[in-house]
Tab-separated table of C-alpha atoms and ligand atoms in Angstrom:
chain	number	residue	atom	x	y	z
O	1	MET	CA	145.423	-53.311	-155.849
O	2	LYS	CA	148.602	-55.500	-154.220
O	3	ARG	CA	149.156	-53.393	-150.621
O	4	SER	CA	152.873	-53.844	-149.260
O	5	THR	CA	153.028	-55.528	-145.995
O	6	SER	CA	153.648	-52.884	-144.093
O	7	TYR	CA	150.635	-51.171	-145.196
O	8	ILE	CA	148.786	-53.788	-144.193
O	9	HIS	CA	149.894	-53.980	-140.448
O	10	CYS	CA	149.308	-49.932	-139.983
O	11	LEU	CA	145.410	-50.881	-141.305
O	12	ARG	CA	145.340	-53.479	-138.623
O	13	LEU	CA	146.878	-50.610	-136.081
O	14	ARG	CA	144.437	-47.907	-136.965
O	15	GLY	CA	141.203	-50.302	-136.924
O	16	TRP	CA	142.225	-51.479	-132.923
O	17	ARG	CA	142.809	-48.088	-132.027
O	18	PHE	CA	139.288	-47.242	-134.178
O	19	VAL	CA	138.076	-49.442	-132.033
O	20	LEU	CA	139.315	-49.247	-128.654
O	21	ALA	CA	137.987	-44.651	-129.157
O	22	LEU	CA	135.044	-46.592	-130.339
O	23	ILE	CA	134.814	-48.421	-126.460
O	24	ALA	CA	136.017	-45.680	-125.281
O	25	VAL	CA	133.057	-43.083	-126.437
O	26	ALA	CA	130.367	-46.195	-125.117
O	27	GLY	CA	131.571	-45.639	-122.003
O	28	ILE	CA	130.936	-42.675	-121.898
O	29	ILE	CA	127.507	-42.547	-122.924
O	30	ILE	CA	126.819	-45.408	-121.034
O	31	THR	CA	128.160	-43.385	-117.904
O	32	THR	CA	126.349	-40.156	-118.801
O	33	GLY	CA	122.606	-42.114	-120.092
O	34	ALA	CA	121.873	-43.075	-123.660
O	35	PHE	CA	122.927	-40.150	-125.536
O	36	GLY	CA	121.371	-38.283	-122.682
O	37	VAL	CA	122.588	-35.377	-121.239
O	38	SER	CA	124.024	-35.931	-117.876
O	39	SER	CA	123.604	-33.187	-115.056
O	40	SER	CA	126.809	-33.089	-114.663
O	41	PRO	CA	128.668	-35.206	-117.249
O	42	ALA	CA	132.220	-36.878	-116.280
O	43	LEU	CA	135.202	-35.939	-118.540
O	44	ALA	CA	135.574	-37.792	-121.334
O	45	ALA	CA	138.537	-40.638	-121.813
O	46	SER	CA	138.480	-40.397	-125.559
O	47	LEU	CA	138.471	-36.575	-127.289
O	48	PRO	CA	137.106	-35.755	-130.369
O	49	CYS	CA	140.590	-35.080	-131.956
O	50	ASP	CA	141.493	-38.604	-129.971
O	51	ILE	CA	139.170	-40.599	-131.929
O	52	TYR	CA	140.044	-39.117	-135.384
O	53	ALA	CA	143.810	-39.721	-134.370
O	54	ALA	CA	142.228	-43.594	-133.196
O	55	ALA	CA	140.949	-43.480	-137.192
O	56	GLY	CA	143.760	-42.698	-139.016
O	57	MET	CA	142.228	-39.283	-139.319
O	58	PRO	CA	144.672	-36.819	-137.128
O	59	CYS	CA	143.722	-32.943	-135.914
O	60	VAL	CA	145.468	-30.523	-137.566
O	61	ALA	CA	143.422	-28.224	-136.339
O	62	ALA	CA	141.926	-27.941	-132.857
O	63	HIS	CA	140.079	-24.881	-131.632
O	64	SER	CA	138.101	-24.689	-128.669
O	65	THR	CA	136.640	-21.217	-125.783
O	66	THR	CA	135.430	-24.468	-124.142
O	67	ARG	CA	137.635	-27.333	-123.561
O	68	ALA	CA	139.780	-29.190	-125.269
O	69	LEU	CA	139.375	-31.587	-127.260
O	70	LEU	CA	141.829	-34.122	-127.215
O	71	SER	CA	142.283	-35.838	-123.950
O	72	SER	CA	146.270	-35.261	-122.958
O	73	TYR	CA	145.713	-31.163	-124.082
O	74	SER	CA	146.559	-28.946	-120.935
O	75	GLY	CA	147.849	-26.076	-122.424
O	76	LYS	CA	146.078	-22.326	-123.943
O	77	LEU	CA	143.100	-21.937	-125.254
O	78	TYR	CA	142.755	-19.216	-126.267
O	79	GLN	CA	144.394	-14.894	-125.317
O	80	VAL	CA	142.022	-12.029	-123.668
O	81	LYS	CA	142.822	-8.885	-124.232
O	82	ARG	CA	141.668	-5.819	-121.109
O	83	TRP	CA	139.849	-2.885	-122.517
O	84	SER	CA	140.645	-1.110	-119.396
O	85	ASP	CA	144.940	-1.357	-120.302
O	86	SER	CA	144.822	-3.698	-122.933
O	87	ALA	CA	147.189	-6.035	-121.100
O	88	THR	CA	146.649	-9.974	-122.076
O	89	THR	CA	146.112	-13.349	-120.289
O	90	ASP	CA	145.647	-16.833	-121.752
O	91	ILE	CA	142.554	-19.125	-120.275
O	92	GLY	CA	143.900	-22.628	-120.197
O	93	THR	CA	142.439	-25.456	-119.165
O	94	LEU	CA	140.676	-26.237	-115.488
O	95	SER	CA	142.590	-30.104	-115.776
O	96	THR	CA	143.927	-31.962	-118.648
O	97	GLY	CA	141.095	-32.643	-121.805
O	98	GLY	CA	139.231	-30.867	-119.085
O	99	TYR	CA	136.557	-27.921	-119.924
O	100	ALA	CA	137.855	-23.634	-120.231
O	101	ASN	CA	138.687	-21.912	-116.766
O	102	ALA	CA	136.721	-19.100	-116.956
O	103	ALA	CA	136.571	-18.120	-114.054
O	104	ALA	CA	140.123	-16.654	-114.715
O	105	GLN	CA	138.673	-14.853	-117.495
O	106	ASP	CA	136.755	-13.892	-114.867
O	107	SER	CA	138.326	-12.538	-112.752
O	108	PHE	CA	141.105	-10.702	-114.809
O	109	CYS	CA	138.128	-9.204	-116.834
O	110	SER	CA	137.114	-8.032	-114.101
O	111	GLY	CA	135.789	-4.252	-114.116
O	112	THR	CA	136.251	-3.712	-117.659
O	113	SER	CA	135.281	-5.702	-120.513
O	114	CYS	CA	138.098	-8.099	-122.602
O	115	THR	CA	138.309	-9.149	-126.133
O	116	ILE	CA	139.215	-13.189	-127.408
O	117	THR	CA	142.435	-11.733	-129.402
O	118	ILE	CA	143.628	-15.507	-130.225
O	119	ILE	CA	142.360	-18.888	-130.217
O	120	TYR	CA	145.287	-21.158	-129.811
O	121	ASP	CA	145.195	-24.351	-131.993
O	122	GLN	CA	145.262	-27.563	-129.558
O	123	SER	CA	146.379	-29.499	-132.254
O	124	GLY	CA	150.273	-29.100	-132.458
O	125	LYS	CA	150.861	-28.090	-136.030
O	126	GLY	CA	150.631	-24.240	-134.340
O	127	ASN	CA	147.806	-23.223	-136.701
O	128	HIS	CA	146.753	-21.138	-133.897
O	129	LEU	CA	143.471	-18.503	-135.172
O	130	THR	CA	144.395	-14.357	-134.988
O	131	ILE	CA	142.498	-11.495	-135.076
O	132	GLU	CA	141.618	-11.238	-139.288
O	133	GLY	CA	143.278	-8.839	-141.443
O	134	PRO	CA	142.180	-6.718	-144.333
O	135	GLY	CA	140.584	-8.942	-147.177
O	136	GLY	CA	139.129	-9.181	-150.517
O	137	ASN	CA	135.386	-7.790	-149.128
O	138	GLY	CA	136.245	-6.289	-145.948
O	139	ALA	CA	138.199	-4.323	-144.275
O	140	GLN	CA	140.720	-5.605	-140.586
O	141	ASP	CA	138.096	-6.576	-138.618
O	142	TYR	CA	137.476	-7.044	-134.736
O	143	GLY	CA	137.308	-9.408	-131.895
O	144	ALA	CA	134.893	-11.363	-130.119
O	145	ASN	CA	133.802	-9.492	-126.946
O	146	ALA	CA	135.018	-12.527	-124.447
O	147	ALA	CA	132.052	-12.302	-122.112
O	148	ALA	CA	129.267	-12.055	-124.637
O	149	LEU	CA	128.188	-16.012	-124.804
O	150	PRO	CA	128.229	-17.456	-121.845
O	151	ILE	CA	126.857	-21.332	-121.773
O	152	THR	CA	127.505	-24.982	-119.818
O	153	ALA	CA	130.124	-26.728	-120.656
O	154	GLY	CA	130.468	-30.310	-119.244
O	155	GLY	CA	128.877	-29.294	-116.233
O	156	HIS	CA	131.245	-25.752	-116.156
O	157	LYS	CA	130.309	-21.994	-117.136
O	158	VAL	CA	132.567	-21.302	-120.069
O	159	TYR	CA	131.906	-18.479	-122.543
O	160	GLY	CA	132.000	-19.731	-127.047
O	161	LEU	CA	132.669	-17.192	-129.349
O	162	TYR	CA	130.215	-15.031	-130.393
O	163	VAL	CA	130.713	-13.576	-134.427
O	164	SER	CA	128.703	-10.151	-135.065
O	165	ALA	CA	129.371	-8.449	-137.920
O	166	GLY	CA	132.393	-7.326	-138.261
O	167	VAL	CA	134.454	-10.056	-136.217
O	168	GLY	CA	136.999	-12.807	-138.204
O	169	TYR	CA	139.606	-14.667	-137.255
O	170	ARG	CA	142.069	-16.085	-139.169
O	171	ASP	CA	145.471	-18.313	-139.890
O	172	ASN	CA	146.937	-17.685	-143.645
O	173	SER	CA	150.414	-19.815	-142.429
O	174	THR	CA	149.087	-22.898	-141.431
O	175	SER	CA	151.508	-26.415	-141.173
O	176	GLY	CA	149.661	-30.091	-142.637
O	177	VAL	CA	145.806	-28.545	-143.446
O	178	ALA	CA	145.355	-29.889	-147.183
O	179	LYS	CA	146.354	-28.104	-150.456
O	180	ASN	CA	145.287	-28.622	-153.733
O	181	GLY	CA	143.267	-31.625	-153.843
O	182	ALA	CA	144.021	-33.832	-150.674
O	183	PRO	CA	141.495	-34.344	-148.423
O	184	GLU	CA	140.346	-33.401	-145.045
O	185	GLY	CA	137.364	-33.722	-143.002
O	186	MET	CA	135.836	-30.760	-140.096
O	187	TYR	CA	133.254	-29.773	-137.492
O	188	MET	CA	131.828	-26.912	-135.645
O	189	VAL	CA	129.799	-26.449	-132.217
O	190	THR	CA	127.491	-23.201	-133.805
O	191	SER	CA	124.196	-22.119	-132.549
O	192	GLY	CA	120.842	-22.495	-135.009
O	193	THR	CA	119.637	-19.745	-133.004
O	194	HIS	CA	122.345	-16.784	-133.488
O	195	VAL	CA	122.512	-16.970	-137.898
O	196	ASN	CA	122.155	-14.400	-140.842
O	197	ASN	CA	121.834	-14.462	-144.609
O	198	ARG	CA	124.999	-12.420	-145.023
O	199	CYS	CA	127.557	-13.774	-146.297
O	200	CYS	CA	129.282	-16.055	-144.196
O	201	PHE	CA	130.242	-17.261	-141.325
O	202	ASP	CA	132.710	-20.460	-141.767
O	203	TYR	CA	135.368	-22.251	-140.036
O	204	GLY	CA	137.967	-24.260	-142.128
O	205	ASN	CA	140.142	-24.107	-145.464
O	206	ALA	CA	140.224	-20.283	-146.659
O	207	GLU	CA	142.710	-18.400	-149.231
O	208	THR	CA	146.373	-17.683	-147.793
O	209	ASN	CA	145.956	-13.761	-149.165
O	210	SER	CA	142.032	-13.361	-147.953
O	211	LYS	CA	140.860	-12.962	-151.290
O	212	ASP	CA	138.547	-14.813	-153.426
O	213	ASN	CA	140.493	-17.534	-155.714
O	214	GLY	CA	138.572	-18.814	-157.792
O	215	ASN	CA	136.026	-21.937	-157.355
O	216	GLY	CA	137.853	-25.246	-155.608
O	217	HIS	CA	140.043	-22.403	-153.959
O	218	MET	CA	138.165	-22.976	-150.164
O	219	ASP	CA	137.015	-25.888	-148.263
O	220	ALA	CA	135.229	-24.635	-145.392
O	221	ILE	CA	131.490	-25.149	-143.624
O	222	ASN	CA	128.857	-22.229	-143.480
O	223	PHE	CA	126.373	-22.198	-141.042
O	224	GLY	CA	123.003	-19.182	-141.542
O	225	THR	CA	120.457	-19.115	-143.934
O	226	GLU	CA	121.843	-17.826	-147.596
O	227	CYS	CA	120.454	-19.608	-149.803
O	228	TRP	CA	122.697	-18.765	-152.110
O	229	PHE	CA	121.508	-21.899	-154.676
O	230	SER	CA	118.033	-21.909	-155.075
O	231	PRO	CA	115.694	-23.841	-154.417
O	232	CYS	CA	116.504	-24.057	-150.848
O	233	SER	CA	114.511	-25.604	-147.910
O	234	GLY	CA	112.316	-24.321	-145.477
O	235	SER	CA	114.473	-21.231	-144.226
O	236	GLY	CA	117.229	-22.620	-142.574
O	237	PRO	CA	119.934	-22.279	-141.078
O	238	TRP	CA	121.911	-24.922	-143.138
O	239	VAL	CA	125.248	-26.430	-142.671
O	240	GLN	CA	126.523	-26.065	-146.397
O	241	ALA	CA	129.993	-26.149	-147.881
O	242	ASP	CA	131.622	-22.722	-148.833
O	243	LEU	CA	133.834	-24.314	-151.790
O	244	GLU	CA	134.016	-20.236	-152.974
O	245	ASN	CA	132.029	-18.306	-154.829
O	246	GLY	CA	128.982	-20.119	-153.998
O	247	LEU	CA	128.028	-22.160	-150.668
O	248	PHE	CA	126.199	-25.578	-151.607
O	249	ALA	CA	123.559	-27.549	-149.890
O	250	GLY	CA	124.617	-29.996	-151.843
O	251	GLY	CA	126.068	-32.034	-155.341
O	252	ASN	CA	126.013	-28.811	-157.766
O	253	GLY	CA	124.573	-26.435	-154.847
O	254	SER	CA	120.919	-26.199	-155.038
O	255	ASN	CA	120.086	-29.699	-153.132
O	256	THR	CA	116.304	-29.449	-150.875
O	257	SER	CA	116.755	-32.764	-148.812
O	258	ASN	CA	119.314	-30.318	-147.004
O	259	LYS	CA	116.384	-29.745	-143.843
O	260	GLY	CA	118.832	-26.844	-141.954
O	261	ASN	CA	119.470	-27.520	-137.958
O	262	SER	CA	117.944	-24.265	-135.841
O	263	SER	CA	118.590	-26.297	-132.373
O	264	ALA	CA	120.518	-24.163	-129.733
O	265	PHE	CA	123.516	-25.821	-130.134
O	266	VAL	CA	124.335	-27.641	-133.625
O	267	THR	CA	126.784	-29.965	-134.521
O	268	ALA	CA	128.140	-28.970	-138.386
O	269	LEU	CA	130.267	-31.093	-140.072
O	270	LEU	CA	131.887	-31.257	-144.345
O	271	LYS	CA	134.567	-33.614	-145.155
O	272	ASN	CA	135.636	-33.359	-148.870
O	273	ASN	CA	138.072	-36.261	-150.613
O	274	GLY	CA	139.839	-33.390	-152.332
O	275	GLN	CA	139.426	-35.156	-155.870
O	276	THR	CA	135.243	-36.946	-155.877
O	277	THR	CA	133.695	-36.493	-153.372
O	278	TYR	CA	132.315	-34.732	-150.436
O	279	ALA	CA	129.640	-35.338	-147.839
O	280	ILE	CA	127.557	-32.445	-145.589
O	281	LYS	CA	125.979	-33.484	-142.319
O	282	GLY	CA	124.089	-31.858	-139.276
O	283	GLY	CA	123.375	-32.859	-135.810
O	284	ASN	CA	121.138	-31.475	-132.321
O	285	ALA	CA	124.766	-30.784	-130.390
O	286	GLN	CA	122.728	-32.030	-127.186
O	287	SER	CA	121.039	-34.708	-128.202
O	288	GLY	CA	121.082	-37.935	-131.001
O	289	SER	CA	123.474	-38.142	-133.949
O	290	LEU	CA	124.137	-36.935	-137.147
O	291	THR	CA	122.106	-36.996	-140.851
O	292	THR	CA	123.978	-36.180	-143.424
O	293	TRP	CA	122.627	-34.080	-145.892
O	294	TYR	CA	124.616	-35.243	-148.788
O	295	SER	CA	126.795	-37.837	-149.154
O	296	GLY	CA	127.752	-37.514	-153.047
O	297	ALA	CA	130.287	-35.746	-156.046
O	298	GLU	CA	132.236	-32.659	-155.940
O	299	PRO	CA	130.617	-29.828	-157.697
O	300	ASN	CA	130.865	-30.253	-162.049
O	301	LEU	CA	130.344	-26.271	-162.736
O	302	GLY	CA	134.223	-25.645	-162.961
O	303	GLY	CA	137.016	-26.198	-160.467
O	304	TYR	CA	135.802	-28.013	-157.793
O	305	SER	CA	136.411	-31.474	-159.208
O	306	PRO	CA	139.587	-31.825	-158.152
O	307	MET	CA	139.312	-28.819	-155.449
O	308	HIS	CA	142.195	-26.383	-155.108
O	309	GLN	CA	142.535	-25.654	-151.247
O	310	GLU	CA	145.264	-23.601	-150.022
O	311	GLY	CA	145.321	-24.573	-146.299
O	312	ALA	CA	144.435	-21.302	-144.505
O	313	ILE	CA	142.144	-21.392	-142.067
O	314	VAL	CA	138.665	-18.985	-141.511
O	315	LEU	CA	136.652	-18.446	-138.628
O	316	GLY	CA	133.665	-15.961	-138.997
O	317	THR	CA	133.948	-14.965	-142.457
O	318	GLY	CA	134.136	-16.092	-145.690
O	319	GLY	CA	137.547	-17.013	-147.724
O	320	ASP	CA	137.907	-13.039	-149.072
O	321	ASN	CA	136.856	-11.202	-145.504
O	322	SER	CA	133.123	-10.740	-146.043
O	323	ASP	CA	132.186	-9.829	-143.357
O	324	GLY	CA	128.669	-9.491	-142.162
O	325	SER	CA	127.515	-12.531	-140.912
O	326	VAL	CA	127.168	-13.891	-137.243
O	327	GLY	CA	126.919	-16.608	-135.750
O	328	SER	CA	128.786	-18.527	-132.371
O	329	PHE	CA	131.147	-21.156	-131.990
O	330	PHE	CA	132.067	-23.231	-129.719
O	331	GLU	CA	135.187	-25.597	-131.127
O	332	GLY	CA	135.544	-27.246	-134.005
O	333	VAL	CA	139.260	-29.384	-135.562
O	334	MET	CA	139.598	-30.100	-138.916
O	335	THR	CA	142.029	-33.310	-139.931
O	336	SER	CA	144.514	-34.882	-142.312
O	337	GLY	CA	142.369	-37.503	-144.655
O	338	TYR	CA	138.743	-38.079	-145.122
O	339	PRO	CA	137.364	-38.838	-141.984
O	340	THR	CA	134.385	-42.606	-141.476
O	341	ASP	CA	131.488	-42.015	-140.948
O	342	ALA	CA	132.191	-44.296	-137.634
O	343	ALA	CA	134.572	-41.682	-136.008
O	344	ASP	CA	132.189	-38.892	-136.952
O	345	ASN	CA	129.791	-40.666	-135.693
O	346	ALA	CA	132.083	-41.377	-132.131
O	347	VAL	CA	132.340	-37.480	-132.606
O	348	GLN	CA	128.785	-36.958	-131.937
O	349	ALA	CA	128.222	-39.142	-129.800
O	350	ASN	CA	131.247	-36.894	-127.442
O	351	ILE	CA	130.080	-33.450	-127.929
O	352	VAL	CA	126.807	-34.624	-126.965
O	353	SER	CA	128.537	-36.107	-123.718
O	354	VAL	CA	130.021	-32.495	-122.354
O	355	GLY	CA	126.155	-31.534	-122.446
O	356	TYR	CA	126.093	-27.899	-123.636
O	357	SER	CA	123.405	-25.557	-122.256
O	358	SER	CA	122.535	-22.394	-122.745
O	359	SER	CA	123.155	-19.318	-119.871
O	360	ILE	CA	119.662	-17.268	-120.732
O	361	SER	CA	118.929	-15.073	-117.591
O	362	PHE	CA	118.537	-11.405	-118.546
O	363	PRO	CA	116.551	-9.434	-119.703
O	364	VAL	CA	113.011	-9.686	-117.627
O	365	THR	CA	110.548	-9.493	-120.021
O	366	GLY	CA	107.721	-6.528	-119.265
O	367	THR	CA	110.512	-4.845	-116.868
O	368	ALA	CA	110.488	-0.585	-117.525
O	369	TYR	CA	114.276	-0.334	-118.019
O	370	ARG	CA	116.947	2.999	-118.721
O	371	PHE	CA	119.945	1.819	-121.408
O	372	THR	CA	122.581	4.524	-120.278
O	373	ASN	CA	125.755	4.482	-122.519
O	374	VAL	CA	128.823	3.362	-120.518
O	375	ASN	CA	130.403	6.375	-122.597
O	376	SER	CA	127.613	8.975	-122.320
O	377	GLY	CA	126.085	8.488	-119.235
O	378	LYS	CA	123.342	9.880	-121.162
O	379	VAL	CA	119.904	6.981	-121.132
O	380	LEU	CA	117.950	5.946	-124.089
O	381	ASP	CA	115.465	8.519	-124.921
O	382	ALA	CA	113.078	9.369	-127.639
O	383	VAL	CA	113.082	12.453	-129.973
O	384	ASN	CA	110.663	15.480	-127.879
O	385	CYS	CA	108.752	12.418	-126.161
O	386	GLY	CA	107.902	11.465	-130.196
O	387	THR	CA	104.664	8.967	-131.112
O	388	ALA	CA	104.839	8.274	-134.553
O	389	ASN	CA	106.313	6.215	-136.870
O	390	GLY	CA	110.026	7.276	-137.443
O	391	THR	CA	111.035	9.516	-134.143
O	392	ALA	CA	114.200	9.488	-133.971
O	393	ILE	CA	116.600	8.252	-131.176
O	394	ASP	CA	119.228	10.388	-128.936
O	395	GLN	CA	120.648	9.889	-125.565
O	396	TRP	CA	119.357	12.902	-122.961
O	397	ALA	CA	120.254	13.402	-119.145
O	398	SER	CA	117.916	10.487	-117.264
O	399	LEU	CA	114.500	12.762	-116.977
O	400	GLY	CA	112.799	9.930	-114.052
O	401	ASN	CA	110.059	9.881	-117.691
O	402	THR	CA	108.656	6.744	-119.257
O	403	CYS	CA	109.954	8.616	-122.966
O	404	GLN	CA	113.145	7.032	-121.052
O	405	GLN	CA	112.041	3.408	-120.521
O	406	TRP	CA	112.226	0.310	-122.585
O	407	LYS	CA	110.013	-2.730	-121.973
O	408	PHE	CA	111.752	-6.216	-123.506
O	409	ALA	CA	109.101	-8.959	-124.999
O	410	SER	CA	110.093	-12.145	-126.602
O	411	VAL	CA	110.669	-13.141	-129.993
O	412	GLY	CA	112.080	-16.302	-128.984
O	413	SER	CA	115.800	-18.083	-128.765
O	414	GLY	CA	117.533	-15.719	-126.412
O	415	LYS	CA	115.590	-12.115	-128.794
O	416	TYR	CA	113.649	-9.019	-128.746
O	417	THR	CA	111.892	-6.483	-129.430
O	418	ILE	CA	112.280	-3.271	-127.318
O	419	THR	CA	109.210	-1.141	-127.029
O	420	ASN	CA	108.906	2.413	-125.956
O	421	VAL	CA	106.778	2.702	-122.573
O	422	ASN	CA	105.826	6.414	-124.329
O	423	SER	CA	105.273	5.757	-127.528
O	424	GLY	CA	104.326	2.282	-127.096
O	425	LYS	CA	106.246	1.662	-131.282
O	426	VAL	CA	109.694	-0.713	-130.834
O	427	LEU	CA	112.842	0.185	-131.483
O	428	ASP	CA	114.031	-0.356	-135.329
O	429	ALA	CA	116.990	-0.019	-138.321
O	430	VAL	CA	115.746	2.731	-140.162
O	431	ASN	CA	114.983	1.220	-143.303
O	432	CYS	CA	116.249	-1.525	-142.410
O	433	GLY	CA	119.990	-0.594	-142.807
O	434	LEU	CA	122.916	-3.117	-143.368
O	435	ALA	CA	125.729	0.089	-143.414
O	436	ASP	CA	127.424	1.421	-140.564
O	437	GLY	CA	125.985	4.364	-139.563
O	438	THR	CA	122.772	3.405	-139.504
O	439	SER	CA	119.845	5.057	-137.805
O	440	VAL	CA	117.551	4.174	-135.101
O	441	ASP	CA	113.925	5.313	-134.394
O	442	LEU	CA	110.233	3.828	-133.326
O	443	TRP	CA	107.856	2.197	-135.703
O	444	SER	CA	105.338	0.249	-135.225
O	445	SER	CA	106.082	-3.643	-134.640
O	446	LEU	CA	106.457	-5.399	-138.229
O	447	GLY	CA	107.454	-8.813	-136.603
O	448	ASN	CA	110.634	-8.159	-138.705
O	449	LEU	CA	114.611	-8.677	-138.375
O	450	CYS	CA	115.240	-5.070	-137.862
O	451	GLN	CA	112.786	-4.585	-135.219
O	452	GLU	CA	114.391	-7.809	-133.197
O	453	TRP	CA	117.202	-7.142	-130.130
O	454	GLU	CA	120.075	-9.806	-128.849
O	455	VAL	CA	121.075	-8.190	-125.278
O	456	ILE	CA	124.552	-9.765	-125.499
O	457	PRO	CA	126.625	-9.434	-122.211
O	458	THR	CA	129.974	-7.790	-122.260
O	459	GLY	CA	131.259	-7.616	-118.853
O	460	GLY	CA	130.817	-5.365	-116.121
O	461	GLY	CA	127.125	-5.488	-115.800
O	462	HIS	CA	127.079	-4.061	-118.934
O	463	TYR	CA	125.213	-5.045	-122.563
O	464	GLU	CA	126.124	-5.033	-126.464
O	465	LEU	CA	122.209	-4.675	-128.264
O	466	VAL	CA	122.377	-5.967	-131.252
O	467	VAL	CA	120.336	-6.025	-133.928
O	468	GLU	CA	119.012	-9.074	-135.938
O	469	ASN	CA	118.969	-7.881	-139.151
O	470	SER	CA	122.133	-6.198	-139.649
O	471	GLY	CA	124.480	-7.961	-136.642
O	472	MET	CA	126.211	-4.767	-135.641
O	473	VAL	CA	125.046	-2.719	-132.379
O	474	LEU	CA	123.746	0.364	-131.082
O	475	ASP	CA	126.624	3.006	-130.968
O	476	ASP	CA	126.689	6.046	-128.832
O	477	GLN	CA	127.207	8.426	-132.733
O	478	ASN	CA	131.161	9.520	-132.719
O	479	CYS	CA	131.136	8.524	-128.718
O	480	VAL	CA	130.004	12.030	-128.637
O	481	THR	CA	128.753	12.887	-125.154
O	482	THR	CA	126.570	15.731	-124.929
O	483	ASN	CA	122.190	15.810	-124.676
O	484	GLY	CA	121.003	14.861	-127.923
O	485	THR	CA	124.026	12.752	-129.644
O	486	PRO	CA	122.118	10.259	-131.752
O	487	ALA	CA	122.691	6.443	-131.310
O	488	ARG	CA	122.631	4.812	-134.778
O	489	LEU	CA	124.128	1.546	-135.436
O	490	TRP	CA	127.795	0.624	-136.145
O	491	GLN	CA	130.108	-2.934	-135.987
O	492	GLY	CA	130.999	-3.876	-133.052
O	493	LEU	CA	134.171	-2.331	-132.260
O	494	ASN	CA	135.181	-2.722	-128.535
O	495	ASN	CA	135.040	0.265	-126.777
O	496	THR	CA	132.727	1.344	-124.170
O	497	CYS	CA	130.287	4.258	-126.434
O	498	GLN	CA	128.411	0.748	-127.473
O	499	GLU	CA	128.313	-0.808	-124.367
O	500	TRP	CA	124.988	0.074	-122.174
O	501	SER	CA	123.981	-0.784	-118.226
O	502	ILE	CA	120.296	-1.461	-117.974
O	503	ALA	CA	118.745	-1.288	-115.519
O	504	PRO	CA	114.896	-0.364	-113.781
A	1	LIG	O1	131.816	-18.220	-151.749
A	1	LIG	C1	131.405	-17.715	-150.731
A	1	LIG	C2	132.162	-16.850	-150.363
A	1	LIG	O2	131.803	-15.741	-152.076
A	1	LIG	C3	133.073	-17.213	-150.284
A	1	LIG	O3	133.419	-17.054	-148.518
A	1	LIG	C4	134.376	-15.409	-150.654
A	1	LIG	O4	135.235	-15.506	-150.778
A	1	LIG	C5	133.532	-15.434	-152.025
A	1	LIG	O5	132.259	-14.222	-151.231
C-alpha cells in the first residue's frame, strides 16, 4: 500500500521519540542495577505514559494511588473521604512525576478511617473512576478502605487500592477509550497474593450501562483464580482477558501455556487490535521481564472478532458489576492503539525500577490477642467457652479468659489461621458461605480458604478481618452492642461495626 509522505514523516518522528524513551529507560536500568531493585530508586525520567506516547499509542486513561504515570504530571492521584465527618481531600504527588503523598492521607484521616472515593485519570482525558453504581449483576458498590494496603514504592510509603468483595470503581462516560473494534492496550500492577476465584477482578474496557451486553462488549484485564474455560494450567492466579461472557487464558479460552503469575507484585497486560488479534502478558513487577502467555487470533466463538467494545472503564468488578472478586491495584493505564512489544518491555522496565515492596509487620504469630469491636466495645468470644466443632462466635464484655483469646498462625502471603486459645479450634466461615450474613464458628483446622484470614489496617490502629474464600469481613451483627451479639460475615460497608482493635 502506498503511504503518504506525511504518514512516513509521522512514523519517523514516532520512531525517534521512541528511541529517546528507550534511552531514558535504559538509563534508569543502569542507575538501579540491571532490573534490580535499588534501595532508593531515583524518579524515572520516562514513565509508562511517556513511553506509550513516544511509541505512538498514547494513554487515554492512567490511574494510580501510588505514583504519577507520566513525567509531567503533578495533579491529583485520588480522593479520600473521612468517615467521621464525610469531608474529602485530594491526595497528590510529592513532586512532578513523583510518588503519592501518603503523609497527607495519614494526616487527614488521623483518628478516623477513610474511603477512597475517586481515582483520578492522569491522561488528560478526564476518565476519572468513582465508586461503581448498581449493574446487571451487582448492587451499589463500596469504596476501598484507604489505609488497607500500605506498601513502599520508590522508597516512599504509599497506599495501594485494596478491593474486597463489593468494592468497585467505574466510569461509564469516557473520552478517547476504544470502541467498536478499535485497537487498544492496557496494563495494571496487581498482586498475586490477594486473589480469589469469583467474578471478576478486572481493569479495562466494559459496557457503558453496567450490563452484560454480549460477546466482545468488554476488553479488560482479569486477574484471579477463576478458570472459566477448562483446562487451565495449575491453580493460577492467571492474567486473562475478560472479553465478556468468558475469561480467556488465550485463543478460544482454554490455554494451558498460560502458567499464571503468583508473585507479590504482578504486571498484567492485555492488548487487542479490535479486529483479528489479541495478546496476554504477565510478569513479576519487582524484577525481570514480561512473559507472553498468548499472542494470536481473537476467539472465533461469535462476537469477539471483530470486537464491540463500548468504552466504559471498570476496576475491581465484572462488566455487569459482578462483585464477588478480590484483588489489589497499584497502577494501570489504557492506550489508544495496539502497543508494540518494545513499548511493553520498556514499561515493564520502568515498573521494575519503582521497587514496589510490601510492608507487613502485623500481626505477630503466636501472640494471644483479644479482638475488640470498635462499635460495640465487646470482644470476640467463643459462646459458653465451647470447644466442639460448630461452636458459635459472639461478642461479650472482656472477661480476661482464654475463650476470648486468639492466636494467628501464618499460612503465607499475608494470610493467617486464627486459633481460639481455649479450644484450639480455628475461626471458620460456616459451610464456606458466600452470602452476606454467613455465620462464623469454631472448627478443626481443615487447611482451606474458609479458615484463612487477612488482617487489613483501616487506620487509627483498627483492622478488618477478611476471610479468603469470600472476601467478606467479620462484622458486628446489625451494629448491636449488647453481650451475646453474634459476629458474622458481610461485605465491606466502611463502618466501625466491621473494625476491630487487636491487642494482647
Ligand atoms: O466475562 C466474564 C463476566 O461475565 C463479565 O465480567 C460479566 O459482565 C459477565 O457476568
